């Protein structure tokens, strides 16, 4: 799996790559239809492309990020839980920065990563500045980085990792006076249709909106200004994304769409049509192959991820007709596997669990307390099936009135199309688990210290 350097590669003619990634954002941006003011980030979509149906491999930090950086699912690369809790990416895994170093790129990390608990140099970064991970505090760090590379000969890759809007939504992180405008009564709860209209939900939604609009968005705008001021914008691919869905109940820590949907905006001057919106299903397992392809570097062929760079270039592209997602460990065992098509979502739950898992950073919050009884007390079914066309909020489990793993022929299902979808997606999920050697097929996955 070692990436060999290509001494003949003409790296100086390749564009730079700037990757800005934040925590727990989902698609909570104005350009995705959310009621939040994000003009700077929306401008990336206007200048470049917005992937409308972008998803992650796991609704939690380290596993999702490990997929984004390797092109493999978490159960393949071993990051089935949080890096600081024993699930770190091993040194032998080839990552995006390692691939780019082999192609002649300078590589740098500014701010946050969570694929390994320490020594991010192990991921392939030559330069690391992890002195802060706060969006606005990173402005000067990013500005200095671009200024130093204004006249550099070699192309560079820089990963800018932002903490916000991770929980808690602390008011001290915001500019003075911001919370004067964070009015819970003014929140549009259409952005959170999977949660009740309750005071705690409104409080958290207002705080989240303030954090995104008053901290994250202006910081990203400043990063782009610094890139332009250094004269580098025209020779750079600029990407904005996030690791997984919002840190709200029934989002983060679940394989429902609010947990696995991700913002993905890509701008490359004169190469990607400005303002384009693509509805194709993509997953962050595809991220590393796509970025390499977009930069003119042959992507690895053995990964689970597939390049969708042809789509971005306006070329013919046979995209995915389904994406897969998973969760195994977080602050507790929560084994889930899921497959999503354009119309259906099938979820398989592998343990006795509460109806909705709420992560430890969300459970004690105002919104978490509002739904504790509803989400924690009932038992989760073994299988879930949702018709996303008729039920985009995934509220009616079409598998709930059938015995677990009952065949369509033996069931008296009033909707044969749904029964067929259940059987088909169950088979496809199991085939995927088998083809990727999912350890969950052999039984419960032990915590690393328990082995």
CSV table of N, CA and C in Angstrom, one decimal, residues 342-344 387-392:
chain,number,residue,atom,x,y,z
A,342,UNK,N,-31.4,6.5,-4.1
A,342,UNK,CA,-32.1,7.8,-4.3
A,342,UNK,C,-33.5,7.8,-3.6
A,343,UNK,N,-34.2,6.6,-3.6
A,343,UNK,CA,-35.5,6.5,-3.0
A,343,UNK,C,-35.6,5.9,-1.6
A,344,UNK,N,-34.8,4.9,-1.3
A,344,UNK,CA,-34.9,4.2,-0.1
A,344,UNK,C,-33.7,4.2,0.8
A,387,UNK,N,-39.1,5.1,2.8
A,387,UNK,CA,-39.3,5.6,1.5
A,387,UNK,C,-39.0,7.1,1.5
A,388,UNK,N,-37.8,7.5,1.0
A,388,UNK,CA,-37.4,8.9,1.1
A,388,UNK,C,-38.2,9.8,0.2
A,389,UNK,N,-38.8,9.3,-0.8
A,389,UNK,CA,-39.7,10.2,-1.6
A,389,UNK,C,-40.9,10.6,-0.9
A,390,UNK,N,-41.6,9.6,-0.2
A,390,UNK,CA,-42.8,9.9,0.5
A,390,UNK,C,-42.6,10.4,1.9
A,391,UNK,N,-41.4,10.0,2.5
A,391,UNK,CA,-41.1,10.3,3.9
A,391,UNK,C,-39.7,10.7,4.1
A,392,UNK,N,-39.4,11.9,3.6
A,392,UNK,CA,-38.0,12.4,3.7
A,392,UNK,C,-37.4,12.5,5.1
